Amino acid sequence: MTVSANVQEKLSRLGIRHELDLILHLPIRYEDETHLFPIADAPPGQTVQVEGVIVHNEVVVRPRRQLVCQVEDNSGILVMRFLNFYGSQIKTYAVGKRVRLLGEIRHGFFGAEMVHPKCRIVREGESLADTMTPIYPTTAGLTQKTLGKLIEQVLQDAHTVQTLTETLPEKIISTYRLAGLRDSIMCLHNPPPEVSIEALQARTHPAWRRIKFDELLAQQLSMRLHYRQRRSHSAPVLAQKNTLTKPFLEQLAFKLTAAQIKVAAEISHDLAAAHPMQRLLQGDVGSGKTIVAALAALQAIENGFQAAIMAPTEILAEQHFQKLSAWFEPLGIGVAWLSGSQKKKHKQTILNDIALGTAQLAVGTHALFQEQVLFHQLGLAIIDEQHRFGVHQRLALRMKGAQSNLVPHQLMMSATPIPRTLSMSYFADLDVSVIDELPPGRAPIVTKLIADDRRSEIIARIQYACQQGKQVYWVCPLIEESDTLQLQTAMETYENLCQVFPDLNVGLVHGRLPTQEKTEVMALFKQGDIQLLVATTVIEVGVDVPNASLMVIENAERMGLSQLHQLRGRVGRGSEASICILLYQKPLSDIARKRLRIIFEHTDGFEIARQDLNLRGPGEFLGARQSGVPMLRFADLEQDGELLTAAQTTADEMLNDYPDLAQRHIERWLGDKTEYLRV
Ligand code: ADP
Ligand code: MG
């Protein structure tokens, strides 16, 4: 099909590049021009079509200039009103002309009226539309008419029949009672009058069900295919030997929870296989993922391989390093720490340790996956807070050196719980383990919402907590647009609080602080020498200081749900009852109010995540993943859970039994968009 460059540009703005894109550009709503209502009987408050003859035509100037016509049919009279109109319209809508109007009838002072109806001149007895009129999502400069015509043209094209040949095996179609693809597409573009507009609009109609199924299936197929491809590589077999894990567990001050034992067993089982593990470990804040990671690392080291743990912030990486070296060094394991800010000479020593294998565990930030980092033999890469890393960064952490034909096992950890439907869809290329309980004895966190103009009330609370030997976080607002501004607020708050609390030790930590100082401040806070820590959101992830039991978060209304949940998770880590105070600035936007209510009412991260998904859609959860995964346009994870399960089962069946159809299905739906997660 040929279109002008101008139209082409508009189309590409709608993401339409191929004929198939046009075919799949589905209406957002419909207008029903398939029948006429008598004026007197037309139901108010919904879009209706009426027809009549113009009996009066007048330009009124008060209260403002407008064109007012009266239209009459056998049943009654209706006023149509145009507030903006062309001079030519006065003539077009002359007395005696027959018009068909589409719009909403309102009953005003002058009786029934329609403001700015869709209006066209018709002959008496002119036939009605035999299908509903589709209204498409469009863009400035591209009219419904042009777009509708283009789509109609493609649909009528004989070629389209071929484009839309069935990719689903008969068996699947009958098992799930799916409508035919071509029929579904035709029906959605041009629904016959007997179809329920409600079912179309709610996207519950069988035609929609088919489209959504196909879309979900394409996503599943493509992700499972990549899963299988990665699985076809060889990985070191890291058997469970218990030579290190056992003594480690024996000296631990507490017992693992049942959930920790379960996920540790899943991971251990994966590591012992000859293909690379690709597992995502999910667990709420404070559920104890670090120990599970440590056990996995020990299993690699038991087998003579190295392990690496990568964290997104220096503070978190440093904390992992301290914790893990305290655990591992008594077992005779060399632990190395690598960060971007280390001095060159020092760094070289560490790089040597990693390359020679004397460091059996390497802990670090992004610095770990730079070119010059060569492992002796890396068996396992652990990525904490995986959503912070891009696909490419994760992939760069691969085995180098002697055994480069082996791909290391990968364990990704996420403290932002991912709702089940989301992990079934966008994370379908991974195996998932979930820690679904917290260690025993955690006192619940009490959340309080306090308007900013009452901030003086919390001063006394802080004073009291510190007198009791407790410690306090004060988190400064996140201002996305400007790091500098955020820094400035943090500094001002710090100075301010120093004055308010002359007898407390107040500390300040933010992202721009040199590593050395950051480490010192965090160490002082950990030891209890700093009582009140003013921080930017750098402390959001992972920081673990159990004695801190009060947190104040400023401008909480600006933060996202998962961020609030993460921040709040910094308290409530000991056995003391903890309090999290959310300070907010009035007035609250609608969405901010919703968010604050959710965080106030819930402490379970999975429930918060589920509500967050409803509020914002999946984009926010995917983080850097978003660019690598086929996104869903039609299916709705909340509404279409049942179809998702069906698509999941079908994907495996098709990849096993109908690989050619599977390939065609992927190509149809994802085409050149399959540029994607590569390992
Ligand atoms: P997260 O899952 O958020 O990374 P951490 O691994 O930092 O959680 O663990 C949070 C805290 O709980 C740490 O202080 C850790 O030592 C402690 N912890 C972990 N597992 C247990 C357990 N089974 N019993 C008691 N405390 C535990
Ligand atoms: Mg953690």
mmCIF file of C-alpha atoms in Angstrom, residues 57-410:
data_model
loop_
_atom_site.group_PDB
_atom_site.id
_atom_site.type_symbol
_atom_site.label_atom_id
_atom_site.label_comp_id
_atom_site.label_asym_id
_atom_site.label_seq_id
_atom_site.Cartn_x
_atom_site.Cartn_y
_atom_site.Cartn_z
ATOM 1 C CA ASN A 57 -31.929 28.255 11.555
ATOM 2 C CA GLU A 58 -30.541 31.269 13.367
ATOM 3 C CA VAL A 59 -27.267 32.840 14.496
ATOM 4 C CA VAL A 60 -27.705 34.005 18.059
ATOM 5 C CA VAL A 61 -25.221 36.503 19.526
ATOM 6 C CA ARG A 62 -26.067 36.293 23.224
ATOM 7 C CA PRO A 63 -24.684 35.084 25.511
ATOM 8 C CA ARG A 64 -22.128 34.401 22.773
ATOM 9 C CA ARG A 65 -22.210 33.941 19.047
ATOM 10 C CA GLN A 66 -23.598 30.544 18.120
ATOM 11 C CA LEU A 67 -25.494 28.719 15.424
ATOM 12 C CA VAL A 68 -28.792 27.314 16.646
ATOM 13 C CA CYS A 69 -31.029 25.068 14.503
ATOM 14 C CA GLN A 70 -34.205 23.212 15.239
ATOM 15 C CA VAL A 71 -34.577 19.706 13.880
ATOM 16 C CA GLU A 72 -37.927 17.964 13.751
ATOM 17 C CA ASP A 73 -39.014 14.377 13.216
ATOM 18 C CA ASN A 74 -42.394 12.667 13.644
ATOM 19 C CA SER A 75 -41.969 12.436 17.373
ATOM 20 C CA GLY A 76 -40.684 15.848 18.370
ATOM 21 C CA ILE A 77 -38.200 18.684 18.086
ATOM 22 C CA LEU A 78 -34.562 19.031 19.058
ATOM 23 C CA VAL A 79 -32.249 22.031 19.272
ATOM 24 C CA MET A 80 -28.773 21.646 17.842
ATOM 25 C CA ARG A 81 -26.206 24.157 18.890
ATOM 26 C CA PHE A 82 -22.766 24.976 17.443
ATOM 27 C CA LEU A 83 -20.595 27.295 19.498
ATOM 28 C CA ASN A 84 -17.837 27.280 16.909
ATOM 29 C CA PHE A 85 -18.937 27.174 13.329
ATOM 30 C CA TYR A 86 -17.946 28.197 9.830
ATOM 31 C CA GLY A 87 -19.985 30.676 7.881
ATOM 32 C CA SER A 88 -20.627 27.976 5.313
ATOM 33 C CA GLN A 89 -22.413 25.870 7.893
ATOM 34 C CA ILE A 90 -25.201 28.436 8.143
ATOM 35 C CA LYS A 91 -26.011 27.683 4.538
ATOM 36 C CA THR A 92 -25.405 23.960 4.751
ATOM 37 C CA TYR A 93 -27.894 23.596 7.564
ATOM 38 C CA ALA A 94 -30.588 25.607 5.836
ATOM 39 C CA VAL A 95 -34.267 25.182 6.647
ATOM 40 C CA GLY A 96 -35.725 22.190 4.805
ATOM 41 C CA LYS A 97 -32.501 20.147 4.831
ATOM 42 C CA ARG A 98 -32.653 16.609 6.224
ATOM 43 C CA VAL A 99 -29.865 15.805 8.705
ATOM 44 C CA ARG A 100 -28.612 12.857 10.671
ATOM 45 C CA LEU A 101 -27.187 13.758 14.080
ATOM 46 C CA LEU A 102 -25.002 11.721 16.378
ATOM 47 C CA GLY A 103 -24.522 12.946 19.903
ATOM 48 C CA GLU A 104 -25.840 13.089 23.419
ATOM 49 C CA ILE A 105 -29.264 14.553 24.100
ATOM 50 C CA ARG A 106 -29.575 16.845 27.077
ATOM 51 C CA HIS A 107 -32.753 18.346 28.370
ATOM 52 C CA GLY A 108 -32.172 22.034 28.933
ATOM 53 C CA PHE A 109 -34.223 25.164 29.292
ATOM 54 C CA PHE A 110 -35.290 25.027 25.641
ATOM 55 C CA GLY A 111 -36.151 21.326 25.731
ATOM 56 C CA ALA A 112 -34.085 18.550 24.149
ATOM 57 C CA GLU A 113 -30.766 19.695 22.686
ATOM 58 C CA MET A 114 -27.498 18.432 21.253
ATOM 59 C CA VAL A 115 -24.359 20.523 21.479
ATOM 60 C CA HIS A 116 -21.897 20.024 18.641
ATOM 61 C CA PRO A 117 -23.347 16.797 17.301
ATOM 62 C CA LYS A 118 -21.713 14.936 14.465
ATOM 63 C CA CYS A 119 -24.051 16.148 11.709
ATOM 64 C CA ARG A 120 -24.440 15.280 8.056
ATOM 65 C CA ILE A 121 -26.991 15.975 5.327
ATOM 66 C CA VAL A 122 -28.844 12.884 4.099
ATOM 67 C CA ARG A 123 -31.478 11.992 1.548
ATOM 68 C CA GLU A 124 -34.762 10.649 2.794
ATOM 69 C CA GLY A 125 -34.526 6.882 3.324
ATOM 70 C CA GLU A 126 -30.744 6.837 3.080
ATOM 71 C CA SER A 127 -29.468 3.500 4.351
ATOM 72 C CA LEU A 128 -27.963 3.116 7.786
ATOM 73 C CA ALA A 129 -24.488 1.834 8.547
ATOM 74 C CA ASP A 130 -24.549 -1.945 8.780
ATOM 75 C CA THR A 131 -21.653 -2.128 11.236
ATOM 76 C CA MET A 132 -20.669 0.007 14.202
ATOM 77 C CA THR A 133 -18.362 2.869 13.373
ATOM 78 C CA PRO A 134 -14.888 2.266 14.816
ATOM 79 C CA ILE A 135 -13.071 5.152 16.470
ATOM 80 C CA TYR A 136 -9.312 4.681 16.402
ATOM 81 C CA PRO A 137 -6.591 6.099 18.597
ATOM 82 C CA THR A 138 -4.951 8.693 16.411
ATOM 83 C CA THR A 139 -2.534 11.582 16.460
ATOM 84 C CA ALA A 140 -2.664 15.279 15.559
ATOM 85 C CA GLY A 141 -2.946 15.821 11.820
ATOM 86 C CA LEU A 142 -4.320 12.380 11.052
ATOM 87 C CA THR A 143 -8.108 12.340 10.880
ATOM 88 C CA GLN A 144 -10.349 9.443 11.843
ATOM 89 C CA LYS A 145 -11.478 9.392 8.257
ATOM 90 C CA THR A 146 -8.018 8.972 6.731
ATOM 91 C CA LEU A 147 -6.947 6.426 9.285
ATOM 92 C CA GLY A 148 -10.220 4.505 9.062
ATOM 93 C CA LYS A 149 -9.936 4.373 5.260
ATOM 94 C CA LEU A 150 -6.379 3.075 5.368
ATOM 95 C CA ILE A 151 -7.339 0.351 7.798
ATOM 96 C CA GLU A 152 -10.415 -0.580 5.788
ATOM 97 C CA GLN A 153 -8.280 -0.799 2.677
ATOM 98 C CA VAL A 154 -5.841 -3.215 4.280
ATOM 99 C CA LEU A 155 -8.638 -5.306 5.702
ATOM 100 C CA GLN A 156 -10.263 -5.617 2.266
ATOM 101 C CA ASP A 157 -6.969 -6.465 0.605
ATOM 102 C CA ALA A 158 -6.924 -10.083 -0.566
ATOM 103 C CA HIS A 159 -3.405 -10.302 0.744
ATOM 104 C CA THR A 160 -4.658 -9.859 4.298
ATOM 105 C CA VAL A 161 -6.377 -13.224 4.290
ATOM 106 C CA GLN A 162 -2.949 -14.716 3.829
ATOM 107 C CA THR A 163 -1.320 -12.485 6.411
ATOM 108 C CA LEU A 164 -3.801 -13.710 8.952
ATOM 109 C CA THR A 165 -3.558 -17.449 8.487
ATOM 110 C CA GLU A 166 -3.997 -19.439 11.665
ATOM 111 C CA THR A 167 -0.906 -20.062 13.767
ATOM 112 C CA LEU A 168 -2.643 -21.979 16.523
ATOM 113 C CA PRO A 169 -3.011 -25.750 16.323
ATOM 114 C CA GLU A 170 -6.648 -26.914 16.156
ATOM 115 C CA LYS A 171 -6.226 -28.639 19.496
ATOM 116 C CA ILE A 172 -5.380 -25.409 21.319
ATOM 117 C CA ILE A 173 -8.250 -23.551 19.666
ATOM 118 C CA SER A 174 -10.760 -26.100 20.844
ATOM 119 C CA THR A 175 -9.269 -26.579 24.321
ATOM 120 C CA TYR A 176 -9.582 -22.877 25.080
ATOM 121 C CA ARG A 177 -12.631 -22.294 22.871
ATOM 122 C CA LEU A 178 -10.932 -19.515 21.000
ATOM 123 C CA ALA A 179 -12.533 -17.535 18.206
ATOM 124 C CA GLY A 180 -10.775 -17.476 14.820
ATOM 125 C CA LEU A 181 -8.122 -14.805 14.455
ATOM 126 C CA ARG A 182 -9.334 -13.304 11.189
ATOM 127 C CA ASP A 183 -12.952 -13.278 12.324
ATOM 128 C CA SER A 184 -11.924 -11.629 15.565
ATOM 129 C CA ILE A 185 -9.988 -8.904 13.836
ATOM 130 C CA MET A 186 -12.794 -8.222 11.364
ATOM 131 C CA CYS A 187 -15.300 -8.115 14.175
ATOM 132 C CA LEU A 188 -13.270 -5.656 16.232
ATOM 133 C CA HIS A 189 -12.821 -3.266 13.327
ATOM 134 C CA ASN A 190 -16.381 -3.514 12.072
ATOM 135 C CA PRO A 191 -18.636 -5.032 14.694
ATOM 136 C CA PRO A 192 -22.079 -6.059 13.416
ATOM 137 C CA PRO A 193 -24.997 -4.259 15.119
ATOM 138 C CA GLU A 194 -25.975 -7.236 17.280
ATOM 139 C CA VAL A 195 -22.641 -7.239 19.096
ATOM 140 C CA SER A 196 -22.732 -5.770 22.585
ATOM 141 C CA ILE A 197 -20.833 -2.494 22.649
ATOM 142 C CA GLU A 198 -20.292 -3.015 26.371
ATOM 143 C CA ALA A 199 -18.506 -6.333 25.798
ATOM 144 C CA LEU A 200 -16.325 -4.689 23.167
ATOM 145 C CA GLN A 201 -15.569 -1.693 25.306
ATOM 146 C CA ALA A 202 -14.811 -3.856 28.370
ATOM 147 C CA ARG A 203 -12.699 -6.059 26.111
ATOM 148 C CA THR A 204 -14.428 -9.192 27.308
ATOM 149 C CA HIS A 205 -15.927 -10.101 23.920
ATOM 150 C CA PRO A 206 -14.630 -13.400 22.425
ATOM 151 C CA ALA A 207 -12.907 -11.418 19.670
ATOM 152 C CA TRP A 208 -10.895 -9.514 22.256
ATOM 153 C CA ARG A 209 -10.209 -12.722 24.130
ATOM 154 C CA ARG A 210 -8.601 -14.167 21.028
ATOM 155 C CA ILE A 211 -6.422 -11.114 20.390
ATOM 156 C CA LYS A 212 -5.256 -11.014 23.978
ATOM 157 C CA PHE A 213 -4.532 -14.719 24.002
ATOM 158 C CA ASP A 214 -2.410 -14.397 20.878
ATOM 159 C CA GLU A 215 -0.539 -11.466 22.310
ATOM 160 C CA LEU A 216 0.148 -13.189 25.623
ATOM 161 C CA LEU A 217 1.161 -16.320 23.783
ATOM 162 C CA ALA A 218 3.647 -14.415 21.622
ATOM 163 C CA GLN A 219 5.235 -12.966 24.731
ATOM 164 C CA GLN A 220 5.410 -16.363 26.412
ATOM 165 C CA LEU A 221 6.811 -18.042 23.322
ATOM 166 C CA SER A 222 9.513 -15.510 22.816
ATOM 167 C CA MET A 223 10.572 -15.484 26.454
ATOM 168 C CA ARG A 224 10.471 -19.238 26.856
ATOM 169 C CA LEU A 225 12.465 -19.604 23.673
ATOM 170 C CA HIS A 226 15.188 -17.397 25.061
ATOM 171 C CA TYR A 227 15.032 -19.322 28.287
ATOM 172 C CA ARG A 228 15.595 -22.528 26.382
ATOM 173 C CA GLN A 229 18.411 -21.051 24.331
ATOM 174 C CA ARG A 230 20.292 -19.934 27.415
ATOM 175 C CA ARG A 231 19.666 -23.256 29.030
ATOM 176 C CA SER A 232 21.344 -24.990 26.121
ATOM 177 C CA HIS A 233 24.703 -23.549 27.203
ATOM 178 C CA SER A 234 26.990 -25.453 29.522
ATOM 179 C CA ALA A 235 27.632 -24.374 33.063
ATOM 180 C CA PRO A 236 29.927 -25.703 35.750
ATOM 181 C CA VAL A 237 28.307 -28.455 37.794
ATOM 182 C CA LEU A 238 28.357 -27.166 41.350
ATOM 183 C CA ALA A 239 27.290 -30.093 43.477
ATOM 184 C CA GLN A 240 26.039 -29.718 47.000
ATOM 185 C CA LYS A 241 29.037 -30.841 49.044
ATOM 186 C CA ASN A 242 28.197 -29.263 52.398
ATOM 187 C CA THR A 243 31.861 -28.785 53.246
ATOM 188 C CA LEU A 244 31.333 -25.041 53.673
ATOM 189 C CA THR A 245 27.569 -24.572 53.858
ATOM 190 C CA LYS A 246 27.245 -26.906 56.823
ATOM 191 C CA PRO A 247 29.828 -25.249 59.110
ATOM 192 C CA PHE A 248 28.444 -21.874 58.022
ATOM 193 C CA LEU A 249 24.910 -22.751 59.068
ATOM 194 C CA GLU A 250 26.125 -24.246 62.314
ATOM 195 C CA GLN A 251 27.766 -21.064 63.503
ATOM 196 C CA LEU A 252 24.807 -18.877 62.520
ATOM 197 C CA ALA A 253 23.059 -17.204 65.463
ATOM 198 C CA PHE A 254 19.596 -18.058 64.164
ATOM 199 C CA LYS A 255 17.732 -20.746 62.269
ATOM 200 C CA LEU A 256 16.648 -20.298 58.668
ATOM 201 C CA THR A 257 12.941 -19.815 58.106
ATOM 202 C CA ALA A 258 11.045 -22.538 56.267
ATOM 203 C CA ALA A 259 10.848 -20.238 53.258
ATOM 204 C CA GLN A 260 14.600 -19.631 53.267
ATOM 205 C CA ILE A 261 15.218 -23.390 53.435
ATOM 206 C CA LYS A 262 12.858 -23.975 50.523
ATOM 207 C CA VAL A 263 14.401 -21.382 48.192
ATOM 208 C CA ALA A 264 17.946 -22.354 49.193
ATOM 209 C CA ALA A 265 17.124 -25.925 48.145
ATOM 210 C CA GLU A 266 15.765 -24.744 44.780
ATOM 211 C CA ILE A 267 18.926 -22.787 44.122
ATOM 212 C CA SER A 268 21.182 -25.565 45.294
ATOM 213 C CA HIS A 269 19.450 -27.946 42.928
ATOM 214 C CA ASP A 270 19.923 -25.567 39.979
ATOM 215 C CA LEU A 271 23.607 -25.083 40.721
ATOM 216 C CA ALA A 272 24.210 -28.809 40.531
ATOM 217 C CA ALA A 273 22.928 -28.932 36.942
ATOM 218 C CA ALA A 274 25.159 -28.726 33.874
ATOM 219 C CA HIS A 275 23.331 -25.728 32.393
ATOM 220 C CA PRO A 276 23.271 -22.204 33.766
ATOM 221 C CA MET A 277 20.770 -21.318 36.454
ATOM 222 C CA GLN A 278 18.670 -18.259 35.608
ATOM 223 C CA ARG A 279 16.712 -17.742 38.743
ATOM 224 C CA LEU A 280 15.046 -14.727 40.271
ATOM 225 C CA LEU A 281 14.845 -14.727 44.047
ATOM 226 C CA GLN A 282 12.058 -12.550 45.344
ATOM 227 C CA GLY A 283 11.453 -11.682 48.933
ATOM 228 C CA ASP A 284 10.051 -8.760 50.768
ATOM 229 C CA VAL A 285 12.331 -6.256 52.455
ATOM 230 C CA GLY A 286 13.964 -7.934 55.439
ATOM 231 C CA SER A 287 12.959 -11.460 54.459
ATOM 232 C CA GLY A 288 16.594 -12.545 54.624
ATOM 233 C CA LYS A 289 17.818 -12.882 51.055
ATOM 234 C CA THR A 290 21.454 -12.205 51.895
ATOM 235 C CA ILE A 291 21.920 -15.505 53.699
ATOM 236 C CA VAL A 292 20.367 -17.402 50.855
ATOM 237 C CA ALA A 293 22.807 -15.675 48.515
ATOM 238 C CA ALA A 294 25.663 -16.550 50.861
ATOM 239 C CA LEU A 295 24.702 -20.221 50.819
ATOM 240 C CA ALA A 296 24.661 -20.229 47.026
ATOM 241 C CA ALA A 297 28.085 -18.576 46.939
ATOM 242 C CA LEU A 298 29.452 -21.165 49.351
ATOM 243 C CA GLN A 299 28.226 -23.984 47.158
ATOM 244 C CA ALA A 300 30.151 -22.511 44.222
ATOM 245 C CA ILE A 301 33.259 -22.075 46.347
ATOM 246 C CA GLU A 302 32.998 -25.631 47.707
ATOM 247 C CA ASN A 303 33.409 -26.764 44.138
ATOM 248 C CA GLY A 304 36.522 -24.723 43.547
ATOM 249 C CA PHE A 305 34.731 -21.962 41.630
ATOM 250 C CA GLN A 306 34.413 -18.267 42.367
ATOM 251 C CA ALA A 307 31.273 -16.338 43.133
ATOM 252 C CA ALA A 308 30.517 -12.666 42.603
ATOM 253 C CA ILE A 309 27.903 -10.490 44.263
ATOM 254 C CA MET A 310 26.972 -7.249 42.614
ATOM 255 C CA ALA A 311 24.914 -4.496 44.232
ATOM 256 C CA PRO A 312 23.595 -1.273 42.694
ATOM 257 C CA THR A 313 24.910 1.220 45.255
ATOM 258 C CA GLU A 314 28.225 1.560 46.955
ATOM 259 C CA ILE A 315 26.643 1.644 50.398
ATOM 260 C CA LEU A 316 24.877 -1.618 49.807
ATOM 261 C CA ALA A 317 27.869 -3.305 48.198
ATOM 262 C CA GLU A 318 30.049 -2.185 51.074
ATOM 263 C CA GLN A 319 27.549 -3.549 53.549
ATOM 264 C CA HIS A 320 27.448 -6.887 51.753
ATOM 265 C CA PHE A 321 31.201 -6.958 51.786
ATOM 266 C CA GLN A 322 31.387 -6.406 55.519
ATOM 267 C CA LYS A 323 28.720 -8.930 56.301
ATOM 268 C CA LEU A 324 30.053 -11.574 53.961
ATOM 269 C CA SER A 325 33.667 -11.211 54.928
ATOM 270 C CA ALA A 326 32.679 -11.526 58.592
ATOM 271 C CA TRP A 327 30.883 -14.729 57.665
ATOM 272 C CA PHE A 328 33.373 -16.143 55.172
ATOM 273 C CA GLU A 329 36.811 -15.271 56.462
ATOM 274 C CA PRO A 330 36.513 -17.558 59.517
ATOM 275 C CA LEU A 331 35.882 -20.326 56.968
ATOM 276 C CA GLY A 332 39.149 -19.475 55.255
ATOM 277 C CA ILE A 333 37.545 -17.886 52.198
ATOM 278 C CA GLY A 334 39.147 -14.883 50.524
ATOM 279 C CA VAL A 335 36.677 -12.047 49.919
ATOM 280 C CA ALA A 336 37.515 -9.130 47.632
ATOM 281 C CA TRP A 337 35.827 -5.753 47.456
ATOM 282 C CA LEU A 338 35.753 -3.779 44.265
ATOM 283 C CA SER A 339 34.323 -0.322 43.784
ATOM 284 C CA GLY A 340 34.612 2.388 41.204
ATOM 285 C CA SER A 341 36.268 4.817 43.560
ATOM 286 C CA GLN A 342 39.245 2.733 44.641
ATOM 287 C CA LYS A 343 42.782 3.962 44.105
ATOM 288 C CA LYS A 344 44.430 2.513 41.068
ATOM 289 C CA LYS A 345 47.190 0.643 42.846
ATOM 290 C CA HIS A 346 44.888 -0.861 45.415
ATOM 291 C CA LYS A 347 42.483 -1.843 42.711
ATOM 292 C CA GLN A 348 45.205 -3.622 40.781
ATOM 293 C CA THR A 349 45.928 -5.852 43.774
ATOM 294 C CA ILE A 350 42.279 -6.757 44.005
ATOM 295 C CA LEU A 351 42.024 -7.418 40.292
ATOM 296 C CA ASN A 352 44.994 -9.763 40.615
ATOM 297 C CA ASP A 353 43.337 -11.622 43.467
ATOM 298 C CA ILE A 354 40.242 -12.080 41.350
ATOM 299 C CA ALA A 355 42.203 -13.158 38.296
ATOM 300 C CA LEU A 356 44.303 -15.653 40.260
ATOM 301 C CA GLY A 357 41.355 -17.001 42.169
ATOM 302 C CA THR A 358 42.759 -16.179 45.601
ATOM 303 C CA ALA A 359 39.637 -14.094 46.047
ATOM 304 C CA GLN A 360 36.956 -16.744 45.987
ATOM 305 C CA LEU A 361 34.194 -14.234 46.461
ATOM 306 C CA ALA A 362 34.143 -10.804 44.834
ATOM 307 C CA VAL A 363 31.721 -8.184 46.082
ATOM 308 C CA GLY A 364 31.189 -4.905 44.326
ATOM 309 C CA THR A 365 29.202 -2.383 42.387
ATOM 310 C CA HIS A 366 29.023 -1.918 38.607
ATOM 311 C CA ALA A 367 32.801 -1.936 38.777
ATOM 312 C CA LEU A 368 32.608 -5.740 38.792
ATOM 313 C CA PHE A 369 31.592 -6.009 35.201
ATOM 314 C CA GLN A 370 34.135 -3.770 33.646
ATOM 315 C CA GLU A 371 36.437 -5.026 30.953
ATOM 316 C CA GLN A 372 39.518 -5.291 33.088
ATOM 317 C CA VAL A 373 37.884 -7.602 35.628
ATOM 318 C CA LEU A 374 38.924 -11.130 34.763
ATOM 319 C CA PHE A 375 37.859 -14.025 36.905
ATOM 320 C CA HIS A 376 39.933 -17.129 37.391
ATOM 321 C CA GLN A 377 36.810 -19.236 37.140
ATOM 322 C CA LEU A 378 33.533 -17.662 37.938
ATOM 323 C CA GLY A 379 30.845 -20.196 38.757
ATOM 324 C CA LEU A 380 28.062 -18.003 40.061
ATOM 325 C CA ALA A 381 27.049 -14.385 39.591
ATOM 326 C CA ILE A 382 24.594 -12.953 42.109
ATOM 327 C CA ILE A 383 22.882 -9.691 41.300
ATOM 328 C CA ASP A 384 21.184 -7.922 44.170
ATOM 329 C CA GLU A 385 18.308 -5.531 43.478
ATOM 330 C CA GLN A 386 18.266 -6.746 39.906
ATOM 331 C CA HIS A 387 15.776 -4.185 38.641
ATOM 332 C CA ARG A 388 18.416 -1.517 39.022
ATOM 333 C CA PHE A 389 20.626 -3.074 36.443
ATOM 334 C CA GLY A 390 20.153 -3.064 32.736
ATOM 335 C CA VAL A 391 20.099 -6.306 30.856
ATOM 336 C CA HIS A 392 23.427 -5.506 29.270
ATOM 337 C CA GLN A 393 25.147 -4.821 32.528
ATOM 338 C CA ARG A 394 23.997 -8.102 33.931
ATOM 339 C CA LEU A 395 25.105 -9.980 30.915
ATOM 340 C CA ALA A 396 28.526 -8.426 30.935
ATOM 341 C CA LEU A 397 29.241 -10.268 34.162
ATOM 342 C CA ARG A 398 30.203 -13.497 32.524
ATOM 343 C CA MET A 399 32.914 -15.972 32.904
ATOM 344 C CA LYS A 400 36.274 -15.012 31.558
ATOM 345 C CA GLY A 401 39.597 -16.809 31.457
ATOM 346 C CA ALA A 402 40.432 -20.478 31.450
ATOM 347 C CA GLN A 403 36.981 -22.009 31.243
ATOM 348 C CA SER A 404 35.307 -19.486 29.013
ATOM 349 C CA ASN A 405 33.185 -22.151 27.337
ATOM 350 C CA LEU A 406 31.206 -22.428 30.560
ATOM 351 C CA VAL A 407 28.542 -19.885 31.381
ATOM 352 C CA PRO A 408 28.261 -19.052 35.078
ATOM 353 C CA HIS A 409 25.032 -19.584 36.967
ATOM 354 C CA GLN A 410 22.998 -16.441 37.634
#
